C-alpha cells in the first residue's frame, strides 16, 4: 500500500506515489541545476506527460517508481551533461526520433511554410521558396497550396516542436542544446525588418477577407435554399406551375435530395470560410467525415433517381409541345410585321405556316394573310410572356413560326428585327437520276 500525492506535469494532473514523487523532484531539480533554464525544465515536464500517456498512465492512475525509472531512462541523466557537450546529440535507447512537419516561424518570411518543409525534407529553404514562386507563376496554384499548408500545418511554438521538426529526440541534452544555440540575434533582426511585417499583415488580411467571402456566399446559398423549401411548403410541394416536374413521389424525393446536397455544399463552403478566417478547421474530423459520407450517399441517390425521372420528364415535355399548321395561298414575299417572333423559313411542296409552342398561347392573335403575293405575319396582338400565378419553369411559350414553300421568297422585317435575321435556308438537293440503258 502506497501513499500518493497529486502533482502536475506539463499542465496535466497526475497521482504519484510518495517515494516516486521524491525521486522525480530530485531528478527535475538536478536538471534545473545542470541546465539553468526554466524553459528547458518546462519542456522536460511536457515530454514526461507525453511519455506517461504513451505508457498508459493517465490522470486516474498512480505513477510508481518503475514509471519514474522509465522516464529517466528515456530522457537521460542530467549529471551526464556538461556545458562543453559535443554538437552531436545522442538518442537514448528506446527513444526513436520521429520527424514531424511544422511551420518554422523562427525562419519565416510569411508563415514559415517553406522553412518548415525545408527542415522536414532536409534541403535548403531557398529551393522550396523558388518552387513556390514557380508554382505561383504557373497558374497561381502555388498560392492555394501555400494557404492550405498554412491552415493545416501547426507552427513550431516550443523547443520540443522544433526538435521534432528536425527529427531529434526530445531529451534533456537536446533541449539544452537547442536553447543554447537559439539564434536570438537573427530572430531579433527578422522581427525588426520593415518590409516583411506589412506584407505579412496584408497577406493575413487578404486571407481573412477571402474567408469572409466564403462565409457570406455559403450563408446566401443556405438562405436561398430555405426560401425554396418554404415556397414549396406553401404550394403543396410544387416549385413551378408547369406540370412537368415535380409531379410524383420519385420527383419530389429527387428534389429534396438535391436541395439537401446543395445545403451540404453550402455548409462546407461556410466551414472552409471559417477555417480560412481562423486558420484552423472549426469542427472535429469525425463530423467532417460524416458530412462527406452523407454527401456521397446523397449524390449516388440523385444519380439513380435522375436516371429514372429524366425519361418521364422528357415524355411530358414532348407531350406539352404542340404544333398548329395553317395552309396559305402562294406568295412571293414574306413580310414580318413584328420583331418578337422566332421566325424561320423552310422548303416544302406546299405553302403553309407552322406554329410550334408550349402550353396554350392564343395563336389566333397572330395574323397570317396573303395580299398581292405577300404573306403578312402580324404578331402585334400576341403576348409571348406567360401570366403565371406562381413560378414558371418556362416563362414564355417558346413559340416558333416556320413558313414553308417550294421557292425562296423575298423577306421584309421591322427595324427591331434587323439584328437577328434567320439564316437563309438552302434548297433541298435532289438525287441524281441515272439514265436507263436502252432496250
Short mmCIF file of C-alpha atoms in Angstrom, two decimals:
data_model
loop_
_atom_site.label_atom_id
_atom_site.label_comp_id
_atom_site.label_asym_id
_atom_site.label_seq_id
_atom_site.Cartn_x
_atom_site.Cartn_y
_atom_site.Cartn_z
CA UNK A 1 0.00 0.00 0.00
CA UNK A 2 1.50 3.36 -1.13
CA UNK A 3 0.69 6.89 -0.01
CA UNK A 4 0.02 9.12 -3.03
CA UNK A 5 0.05 12.85 -3.75
CA UNK A 6 -1.33 14.94 -6.64
CA UNK A 7 1.07 16.76 -8.94
CA UNK A 8 1.04 18.49 -12.34
CA UNK A 9 3.36 17.66 -15.22
CA UNK A 10 3.08 19.83 -18.28
CA UNK A 11 -0.25 21.26 -17.00
CA UNK A 12 -1.69 17.74 -16.69
CA UNK A 13 -2.77 16.32 -13.29
CA UNK A 14 -1.30 13.01 -12.11
CA UNK A 15 -1.34 10.87 -8.96
CA UNK A 16 2.11 9.70 -7.84
CA UNK A 17 3.42 7.55 -5.00
CA UNK A 18 5.29 9.49 -2.30
CA UNK A 19 8.60 7.68 -2.89
CA UNK A 20 8.36 8.12 -6.66
CA UNK A 21 7.43 11.79 -6.13
CA UNK A 22 10.61 12.44 -4.12
CA UNK A 23 12.76 10.78 -6.79
CA UNK A 24 11.06 12.79 -9.56
CA UNK A 25 11.53 16.07 -7.67
CA UNK A 26 15.22 15.31 -7.22
CA UNK A 27 15.55 14.48 -10.93
CA UNK A 28 13.87 17.73 -12.05
CA UNK A 29 15.90 19.79 -9.55
CA UNK A 30 19.10 18.25 -10.92
CA UNK A 31 18.02 19.12 -14.45
CA UNK A 32 17.35 22.73 -13.44
CA UNK A 33 20.71 22.96 -11.68
CA UNK A 34 22.55 21.44 -14.63
CA UNK A 35 20.75 23.41 -17.37
CA UNK A 36 19.93 26.63 -15.55
CA UNK A 37 16.96 27.39 -17.79
CA UNK A 38 13.34 27.04 -16.63
CA UNK A 39 12.12 26.81 -20.24
CA UNK A 40 14.05 23.57 -20.68
CA UNK A 41 12.57 22.19 -17.43
CA UNK A 42 9.05 23.06 -18.63
CA UNK A 43 9.69 21.22 -21.89
CA UNK A 44 11.01 18.22 -19.96
CA UNK A 45 7.78 18.12 -17.93
CA UNK A 46 5.72 18.24 -21.13
CA UNK A 47 7.74 15.37 -22.53
CA UNK A 48 7.25 13.41 -19.31
CA UNK A 49 3.47 13.83 -19.56
CA UNK A 50 3.58 12.54 -23.16
CA UNK A 51 5.70 9.53 -22.22
CA UNK A 52 3.38 8.66 -19.34
CA UNK A 53 0.40 8.87 -21.67
CA UNK A 54 2.12 6.54 -24.13
CA UNK A 55 2.83 4.18 -21.24
CA UNK A 56 -0.87 4.18 -20.29
CA UNK A 57 -0.52 6.22 -17.10
CA UNK A 58 -3.39 8.70 -17.17
CA UNK A 59 -4.77 11.10 -14.59
CA UNK A 60 -6.72 8.38 -12.76
CA UNK A 61 -3.70 6.08 -12.38
CA UNK A 62 -0.77 6.32 -9.98
CA UNK A 63 2.82 6.95 -11.09
CA UNK A 64 5.04 4.34 -9.48
CA UNK A 65 8.81 4.12 -9.08
CA UNK A 66 9.03 1.93 -12.20
CA UNK A 67 7.42 4.73 -14.21
CA UNK A 68 9.94 7.28 -12.90
CA UNK A 69 12.79 4.92 -13.84
CA UNK A 70 11.28 4.69 -17.33
CA UNK A 71 11.20 8.49 -17.62
CA UNK A 72 14.80 8.95 -16.54
CA UNK A 73 15.90 6.21 -18.93
CA UNK A 74 14.11 7.87 -21.84
CA UNK A 75 15.25 11.43 -21.08
CA UNK A 76 18.77 10.71 -19.82
CA UNK A 77 20.58 11.53 -16.62
CA UNK A 78 21.22 15.27 -16.11
CA UNK A 79 24.55 14.65 -14.36
CA UNK A 80 25.93 13.18 -17.58
CA UNK A 81 25.63 16.50 -19.47
CA UNK A 82 28.38 19.08 -19.41
CA UNK A 83 28.49 22.62 -20.74
CA UNK A 84 31.07 21.60 -23.33
CA UNK A 85 28.94 18.80 -24.77
CA UNK A 86 29.54 17.87 -28.36
CA UNK A 87 27.33 19.04 -31.17
CA UNK A 88 26.07 15.56 -31.90
CA UNK A 89 23.04 14.72 -29.78
CA UNK A 90 22.76 11.06 -28.78
CA UNK A 91 19.37 9.41 -28.58
CA UNK A 92 18.73 7.22 -25.53
CA UNK A 93 17.87 3.64 -26.21
CA UNK A 94 14.24 3.04 -26.98
CA UNK A 95 13.50 6.66 -27.98
CA UNK A 96 13.34 6.56 -31.76
CA UNK A 97 13.23 10.09 -33.17
CA UNK A 98 10.23 10.73 -35.38
CA UNK A 99 10.35 13.75 -37.67
CA UNK A 100 7.14 15.79 -37.86
CA UNK A 101 6.08 18.59 -40.16
CA UNK A 102 5.75 22.02 -38.53
CA UNK A 103 5.81 25.59 -39.77
CA UNK A 104 9.18 27.05 -38.85
CA UNK A 105 8.11 30.51 -37.69
CA UNK A 106 11.62 31.34 -36.43
CA UNK A 107 12.94 31.33 -40.00
CA UNK A 108 9.78 32.53 -41.70
CA UNK A 109 9.27 35.23 -44.30
CA UNK A 110 5.46 34.95 -44.23
CA UNK A 111 4.12 31.97 -42.30
CA UNK A 112 7.06 29.55 -42.10
CA UNK A 113 5.64 27.01 -44.57
CA UNK A 114 8.71 26.94 -46.82
CA UNK A 115 11.12 26.86 -43.86
CA UNK A 116 9.17 24.02 -42.26
CA UNK A 117 9.19 21.97 -45.47
CA UNK A 118 12.91 22.58 -45.88
CA UNK A 119 13.57 21.38 -42.33
CA UNK A 120 11.34 18.31 -42.79
CA UNK A 121 12.95 17.19 -46.07
CA UNK A 122 16.45 18.31 -45.08
CA UNK A 123 17.02 20.63 -48.06
CA UNK A 124 17.83 24.31 -48.48
CA UNK A 125 14.88 26.61 -47.80
CA UNK A 126 15.80 28.71 -50.86
CA UNK A 127 14.95 25.78 -53.13
CA UNK A 128 11.48 25.43 -51.54
CA UNK A 129 10.81 29.14 -51.97
CA UNK A 130 11.88 29.04 -55.61
CA UNK A 131 9.49 26.11 -56.18
CA UNK A 132 6.64 28.10 -54.64
CA UNK A 133 7.43 31.09 -56.86
CA UNK A 134 7.43 28.87 -59.96
CA UNK A 135 4.11 27.34 -58.87
CA UNK A 136 2.57 30.80 -58.41
CA UNK A 137 3.75 31.93 -61.86
CA UNK A 138 2.48 28.68 -63.45
CA UNK A 139 -1.20 29.38 -62.93
CA UNK A 140 -1.45 30.50 -59.32
CA UNK A 141 -1.95 27.04 -57.81
CA UNK A 142 1.12 27.60 -55.62
CA UNK A 143 -0.88 30.17 -53.63
CA UNK A 144 -3.60 27.59 -52.92
CA UNK A 145 -1.02 25.04 -51.76
CA UNK A 146 0.67 27.60 -49.52
CA UNK A 147 -2.65 28.66 -47.96
CA UNK A 148 -3.69 25.02 -47.41
CA UNK A 149 -0.39 24.23 -45.67
CA UNK A 150 -0.69 27.42 -43.61
CA UNK A 151 -4.13 26.29 -42.41
CA UNK A 152 -3.34 22.61 -41.83
CA UNK A 153 0.29 22.53 -40.60
CA UNK A 154 0.76 23.67 -36.98
CA UNK A 155 3.57 26.10 -36.09
CA UNK A 156 6.58 25.04 -34.04
CA UNK A 157 5.81 27.06 -30.90
CA UNK A 158 8.08 25.32 -28.38
CA UNK A 159 11.60 23.85 -28.23
CA UNK A 160 10.03 20.37 -28.20
CA UNK A 161 8.24 21.11 -31.50
CA UNK A 162 11.47 22.42 -33.04
CA UNK A 163 13.30 19.24 -32.03
CA UNK A 164 10.60 17.07 -33.61
CA UNK A 165 10.69 19.24 -36.72
CA UNK A 166 14.38 18.37 -37.08
CA UNK A 167 13.87 14.68 -36.28
CA UNK A 168 15.79 14.88 -32.97
CA UNK A 169 14.95 13.02 -29.77
CA UNK A 170 13.32 15.08 -27.04
CA UNK A 171 15.88 14.62 -24.25
CA UNK A 172 17.31 16.91 -21.60
CA UNK A 173 20.55 17.24 -23.58
CA UNK A 174 18.78 18.05 -26.87
CA UNK A 175 16.53 20.64 -25.21
CA UNK A 176 19.52 22.28 -23.53
CA UNK A 177 21.43 22.22 -26.81
CA UNK A 178 18.51 23.83 -28.68
CA UNK A 179 18.05 26.62 -26.12
CA UNK A 180 21.76 27.41 -26.03
CA UNK A 181 22.02 27.54 -29.83
CA UNK A 182 18.88 29.64 -30.42
CA UNK A 183 19.67 32.31 -32.98
CA UNK A 184 18.39 35.18 -30.86
CA UNK A 185 20.21 37.83 -32.86
CA UNK A 186 18.85 36.65 -36.20
CA UNK A 187 15.35 36.40 -34.75
CA UNK A 188 15.56 39.97 -33.49
CA UNK A 189 16.79 41.17 -36.87
CA UNK A 190 13.90 39.43 -38.62
CA UNK A 191 11.43 40.99 -36.20
CA UNK A 192 12.79 44.47 -36.90
CA UNK A 193 12.52 44.23 -40.66
CA UNK A 194 10.36 46.95 -42.16
CA UNK A 195 9.20 45.13 -45.29
CA UNK A 196 8.16 41.67 -44.15
CA UNK A 197 5.70 42.59 -41.35
CA UNK A 198 3.50 44.78 -43.61
CA UNK A 199 3.46 42.06 -46.26
CA UNK A 200 2.56 39.52 -43.61
CA UNK A 201 -0.28 41.68 -42.31
CA UNK A 202 -1.57 42.30 -45.83
CA UNK A 203 -1.47 38.58 -46.57
CA UNK A 204 -3.33 37.77 -43.34
CA UNK A 205 -5.93 40.44 -44.13
CA UNK A 206 -6.41 39.02 -47.63
CA UNK A 207 -6.89 35.52 -46.22
CA UNK A 208 -9.43 36.80 -43.70
CA UNK A 209 -11.36 38.67 -46.39
CA UNK A 210 -11.36 35.53 -48.52
CA UNK A 211 -12.73 33.59 -45.56
CA UNK A 212 -15.45 36.19 -45.00
CA UNK A 213 -16.38 35.94 -48.69
CA UNK A 214 -16.73 32.16 -48.42
CA UNK A 215 -18.84 32.50 -45.29
CA UNK A 216 -21.20 35.08 -46.83
CA UNK A 217 -21.50 33.11 -50.07
CA UNK A 218 -22.34 29.88 -48.26
CA UNK A 219 -24.86 31.60 -46.00
CA UNK A 220 -26.50 33.24 -49.02
CA UNK A 221 -26.95 29.84 -50.66
CA UNK A 222 -28.35 28.40 -47.43
CA UNK A 223 -30.90 31.24 -47.12
CA UNK A 224 -31.85 30.77 -50.78
CA UNK A 225 -32.42 27.06 -50.23
CA UNK A 226 -34.51 27.88 -47.16
CA UNK A 227 -36.63 30.23 -49.27
CA UNK A 228 -37.16 27.49 -51.89
CA UNK A 229 -38.19 24.96 -49.25
CA UNK A 230 -40.61 27.49 -47.71
CA UNK A 231 -42.08 28.28 -51.14
CA UNK A 232 -42.63 24.60 -51.89
CA UNK A 233 -44.23 24.07 -48.48
CA UNK A 234 -46.72 26.85 -49.22
CA UNK A 235 -47.54 25.43 -52.67
CA UNK A 236 -48.11 21.76 -51.78
CA UNK A 237 -44.62 20.68 -52.74
CA UNK A 238 -44.72 22.31 -56.19
CA UNK A 239 -41.86 24.52 -57.28
CA UNK A 240 -43.12 25.53 -60.74
CA UNK A 241 -46.53 25.96 -62.29
CA UNK A 242 -45.74 23.68 -65.25
CA UNK A 243 -46.83 20.09 -64.74
CA UNK A 244 -43.54 18.67 -65.98
CA UNK A 245 -41.54 18.43 -62.77
CA UNK A 246 -42.01 17.57 -59.95
CA UNK A 247 -45.33 15.71 -60.03
CA UNK A 248 -44.71 12.37 -58.31
CA UNK A 249 -43.07 10.77 -55.28
CA UNK A 250 -39.86 9.98 -57.14
CA UNK A 251 -39.55 13.53 -58.46
CA UNK A 252 -40.18 15.05 -55.03
CA UNK A 253 -37.58 12.73 -53.48
CA UNK A 254 -35.08 13.82 -56.14
CA UNK A 255 -35.82 17.50 -55.43
CA UNK A 256 -35.41 17.01 -51.68
CA UNK A 257 -32.13 15.11 -52.12
CA UNK A 258 -30.83 17.79 -54.48
CA UNK A 259 -31.71 20.53 -52.00
CA UNK A 260 -30.01 18.55 -49.23
CA UNK A 261 -26.84 18.14 -51.32
CA UNK A 262 -26.82 21.84 -52.13
CA UNK A 263 -27.19 22.61 -48.41
CA UNK A 264 -24.23 20.32 -47.57
CA UNK A 265 -22.09 22.03 -50.21
CA UNK A 266 -23.09 25.47 -48.89
CA UNK A 267 -22.33 24.36 -45.32
CA UNK A 268 -18.93 23.06 -46.42
CA UNK A 269 -18.22 26.44 -48.07
CA UNK A 270 -19.09 28.15 -44.77
CA UNK A 271 -16.74 25.79 -42.88
CA UNK A 272 -13.95 26.49 -45.39
CA UNK A 273 -14.54 30.19 -44.84
CA UNK A 274 -14.33 29.77 -41.05
CA UNK A 275 -11.16 27.68 -41.40
CA UNK A 276 -9.63 30.30 -43.67
CA UNK A 277 -10.55 33.11 -41.26
CA UNK A 278 -9.44 31.34 -38.06
CA UNK A 279 -6.66 29.30 -39.73
CA UNK A 280 -7.91 26.07 -38.21
CA UNK A 281 -10.69 23.62 -39.09
CA UNK A 282 -13.74 24.55 -36.99
CA UNK A 283 -15.27 21.09 -36.43
CA UNK A 284 -13.99 17.67 -35.41
CA UNK A 285 -12.62 15.31 -38.05
CA UNK A 286 -15.23 12.60 -37.41
CA UNK A 287 -18.03 15.11 -38.00
CA UNK A 288 -16.36 16.16 -41.25
CA UNK A 289 -16.27 12.51 -42.27
CA UNK A 290 -20.00 12.20 -41.54
CA UNK A 291 -20.74 15.19 -43.79
CA UNK A 292 -18.60 13.79 -46.60
CA UNK A 293 -20.27 10.38 -46.29
CA UNK A 294 -23.75 11.92 -46.40
CA UNK A 295 -22.79 13.93 -49.48
CA UNK A 296 -21.64 10.88 -51.45
CA UNK A 297 -24.66 8.84 -50.36
CA UNK A 298 -26.98 11.65 -51.46
CA UNK A 299 -25.06 12.08 -54.72
CA UNK A 300 -25.43 8.38 -55.54
CA UNK A 301 -29.16 8.60 -54.78
CA UNK A 302 -29.58 11.68 -57.00
CA UNK A 303 -27.83 9.95 -59.90
CA UNK A 304 -30.05 6.89 -59.59
CA UNK A 305 -33.24 8.95 -59.31
CA UNK A 306 -32.25 11.20 -62.22
CA UNK A 307 -31.79 8.18 -64.48
CA UNK A 308 -35.34 7.12 -63.58
CA UNK A 309 -37.00 10.54 -63.77
CA UNK A 310 -35.33 12.01 -66.87
CA UNK A 311 -37.22 9.85 -69.46
CA UNK A 312 -40.54 10.70 -67.81
CA UNK A 313 -39.80 14.43 -67.84
CA UNK A 314 -38.76 14.23 -71.50
CA UNK A 315 -42.02 12.48 -72.39
CA UNK A 316 -44.04 15.12 -70.53
CA UNK A 317 -42.16 17.89 -72.32
CA UNK A 318 -42.83 16.30 -75.69
CA UNK A 319 -46.49 15.89 -74.77
CA UNK A 320 -46.69 19.56 -73.76
CA UNK A 321 -45.22 20.67 -77.11
CA UNK A 322 -47.95 21.43 -79.66
CA UNK A 323 -47.95 22.21 -83.39
CA UNK A 324 -50.53 24.06 -85.46
CA UNK A 325 -50.32 24.27 -89.27
CA UNK A 326 -52.08 26.91 -91.34
CA UNK A 327 -52.34 26.42 -95.10
CA UNK A 328 -51.97 29.70 -97.02
CA UNK A 329 -52.15 30.85 -100.62
CA UNK A 330 -48.99 31.01 -102.76
CA UNK A 331 -46.76 34.04 -102.10
CA UNK A 332 -43.53 35.55 -103.38
CA UNK A 333 -42.69 37.80 -100.41
CA UNK A 334 -42.85 37.35 -96.64
CA UNK A 335 -43.42 40.44 -94.51
CA UNK A 336 -42.78 40.02 -90.78
CA UNK A 337 -44.51 42.96 -89.11
CA UNK A 338 -43.38 42.38 -85.51
CA UNK A 339 -39.93 41.58 -84.19
CA UNK A 340 -40.93 39.42 -81.22
CA UNK A 341 -41.31 36.21 -83.22
CA UNK A 342 -38.80 33.39 -83.57
CA UNK A 343 -39.25 33.17 -87.34
CA UNK A 344 -37.80 30.55 -89.71
CA UNK A 345 -38.24 29.54 -93.36
CA UNK A 346 -38.05 26.05 -94.78
CA UNK A 347 -38.66 24.41 -98.16
CA UNK A 348 -41.76 22.29 -98.75
CA UNK A 349 -44.05 21.34 -101.61
CA UNK A 350 -46.99 23.34 -100.24
CA UNK A 351 -47.38 26.86 -98.82
CA UNK A 352 -48.02 26.83 -95.08
CA UNK A 353 -47.25 28.46 -91.74
CA UNK A 354 -46.43 26.20 -88.78
CA UNK A 355 -46.64 27.29 -85.12
CA UNK A 356 -44.71 25.20 -82.58
CA UNK A 357 -45.22 26.15 -78.90
CA UNK A 358 -45.65 25.07 -75.27
CA UNK A 359 -48.73 25.42 -73.08
CA UNK A 360 -51.79 27.22 -74.51
CA UNK A 361 -50.99 30.62 -76.09
CA UNK A 362 -53.64 32.49 -78.08
CA UNK A 363 -52.39 31.66 -81.56
CA UNK A 364 -55.42 33.40 -83.10
CA UNK A 365 -53.79 36.72 -82.19
CA UNK A 366 -51.10 36.05 -84.79
CA UNK A 367 -52.49 37.06 -88.20
CA UNK A 368 -51.24 35.39 -91.39
CA UNK A 369 -52.78 36.92 -94.53
CA UNK A 370 -51.62 36.77 -98.19
CA UNK A 371 -52.21 40.07 -100.05
CA UNK A 372 -50.97 40.69 -103.59
CA UNK A 373 -48.49 37.82 -103.39
CA UNK A 374 -47.14 38.92 -99.95
CA UNK A 375 -47.56 36.81 -96.82
CA UNK A 376 -48.04 39.21 -93.92
CA UNK A 377 -47.29 37.86 -90.43
CA UNK A 378 -48.56 40.23 -87.75
CA UNK A 379 -47.97 39.33 -84.08
CA UNK A 380 -48.55 42.78 -82.60
CA UNK A 381 -51.51 41.49 -80.59
CA UNK A 382 -49.68 38.37 -79.41
CA UNK A 383 -48.11 38.36 -75.94
CA UNK A 384 -45.41 35.75 -75.68
CA UNK A 385 -44.98 36.17 -71.92
CA UNK A 386 -46.98 33.76 -69.78
CA UNK A 387 -49.14 35.01 -66.91
CA UNK A 388 -48.16 32.62 -64.08
CA UNK A 389 -49.78 32.75 -60.62
CA UNK A 390 -46.61 31.02 -59.34
CA UNK A 391 -43.10 30.36 -60.68
CA UNK A 392 -42.91 29.21 -64.30
CA UNK A 393 -40.49 26.55 -65.47
CA UNK A 394 -40.87 28.12 -68.94
CA UNK A 395 -41.85 31.81 -68.53
CA UNK A 396 -42.50 32.10 -72.30
CA UNK A 397 -44.43 29.93 -74.71
CA UNK A 398 -41.25 29.23 -76.74
CA UNK A 399 -43.22 29.95 -79.90
CA UNK A 400 -41.52 29.22 -83.22
CA UNK A 401 -43.11 30.30 -86.53
CA UNK A 402 -41.93 28.37 -89.58
CA UNK A 403 -43.01 29.44 -93.08
CA UNK A 404 -42.76 26.78 -95.79
CA UNK A 405 -42.93 26.97 -99.57
CA UNK A 406 -41.39 25.50 -102.73
CA UNK A 407 -39.34 28.62 -103.55
CA UNK A 408 -37.30 31.08 -101.52
CA UNK A 409 -39.31 34.32 -101.24
CA UNK A 410 -38.13 37.82 -100.50
CA UNK A 411 -38.35 38.96 -96.88
CA UNK A 412 -39.08 42.27 -95.21
CA UNK A 413 -38.60 42.80 -91.50
CA UNK A 414 -39.31 45.55 -88.98
CA UNK A 415 -36.42 47.72 -87.80
CA UNK A 416 -36.09 45.93 -84.48
CA UNK A 417 -35.64 42.60 -86.28
CA UNK A 418 -32.63 43.52 -88.42
CA UNK A 419 -30.08 42.41 -85.82
CA UNK A 420 -31.50 38.89 -85.52
CA UNK A 421 -32.35 37.70 -89.01
CA UNK A 422 -32.96 34.00 -89.66
CA UNK A 423 -30.41 32.11 -91.68
CA UNK A 424 -31.15 31.81 -95.41
CA UNK A 425 -32.31 28.24 -96.00
CA UNK A 426 -30.74 26.19 -98.73
CA UNK A 427 -32.90 24.36 -101.29
CA UNK A 428 -33.02 20.60 -100.94
CA UNK A 429 -30.56 18.69 -103.07
CA UNK A 430 -32.30 16.36 -105.47
CA UNK A 431 -30.62 12.99 -106.02
CA UNK A 432 -29.03 12.50 -109.40
CA UNK A 433 -31.01 10.25 -111.73
CA UNK A 434 -29.15 7.54 -113.63
CA UNK A 435 -30.43 7.12 -117.22
CA UNK A 436 -31.90 3.73 -118.01
CA UNK A 437 -29.98 1.64 -120.57
CA UNK A 438 -31.66 1.26 -123.99
CA UNK A 439 -33.67 -1.87 -124.58
#
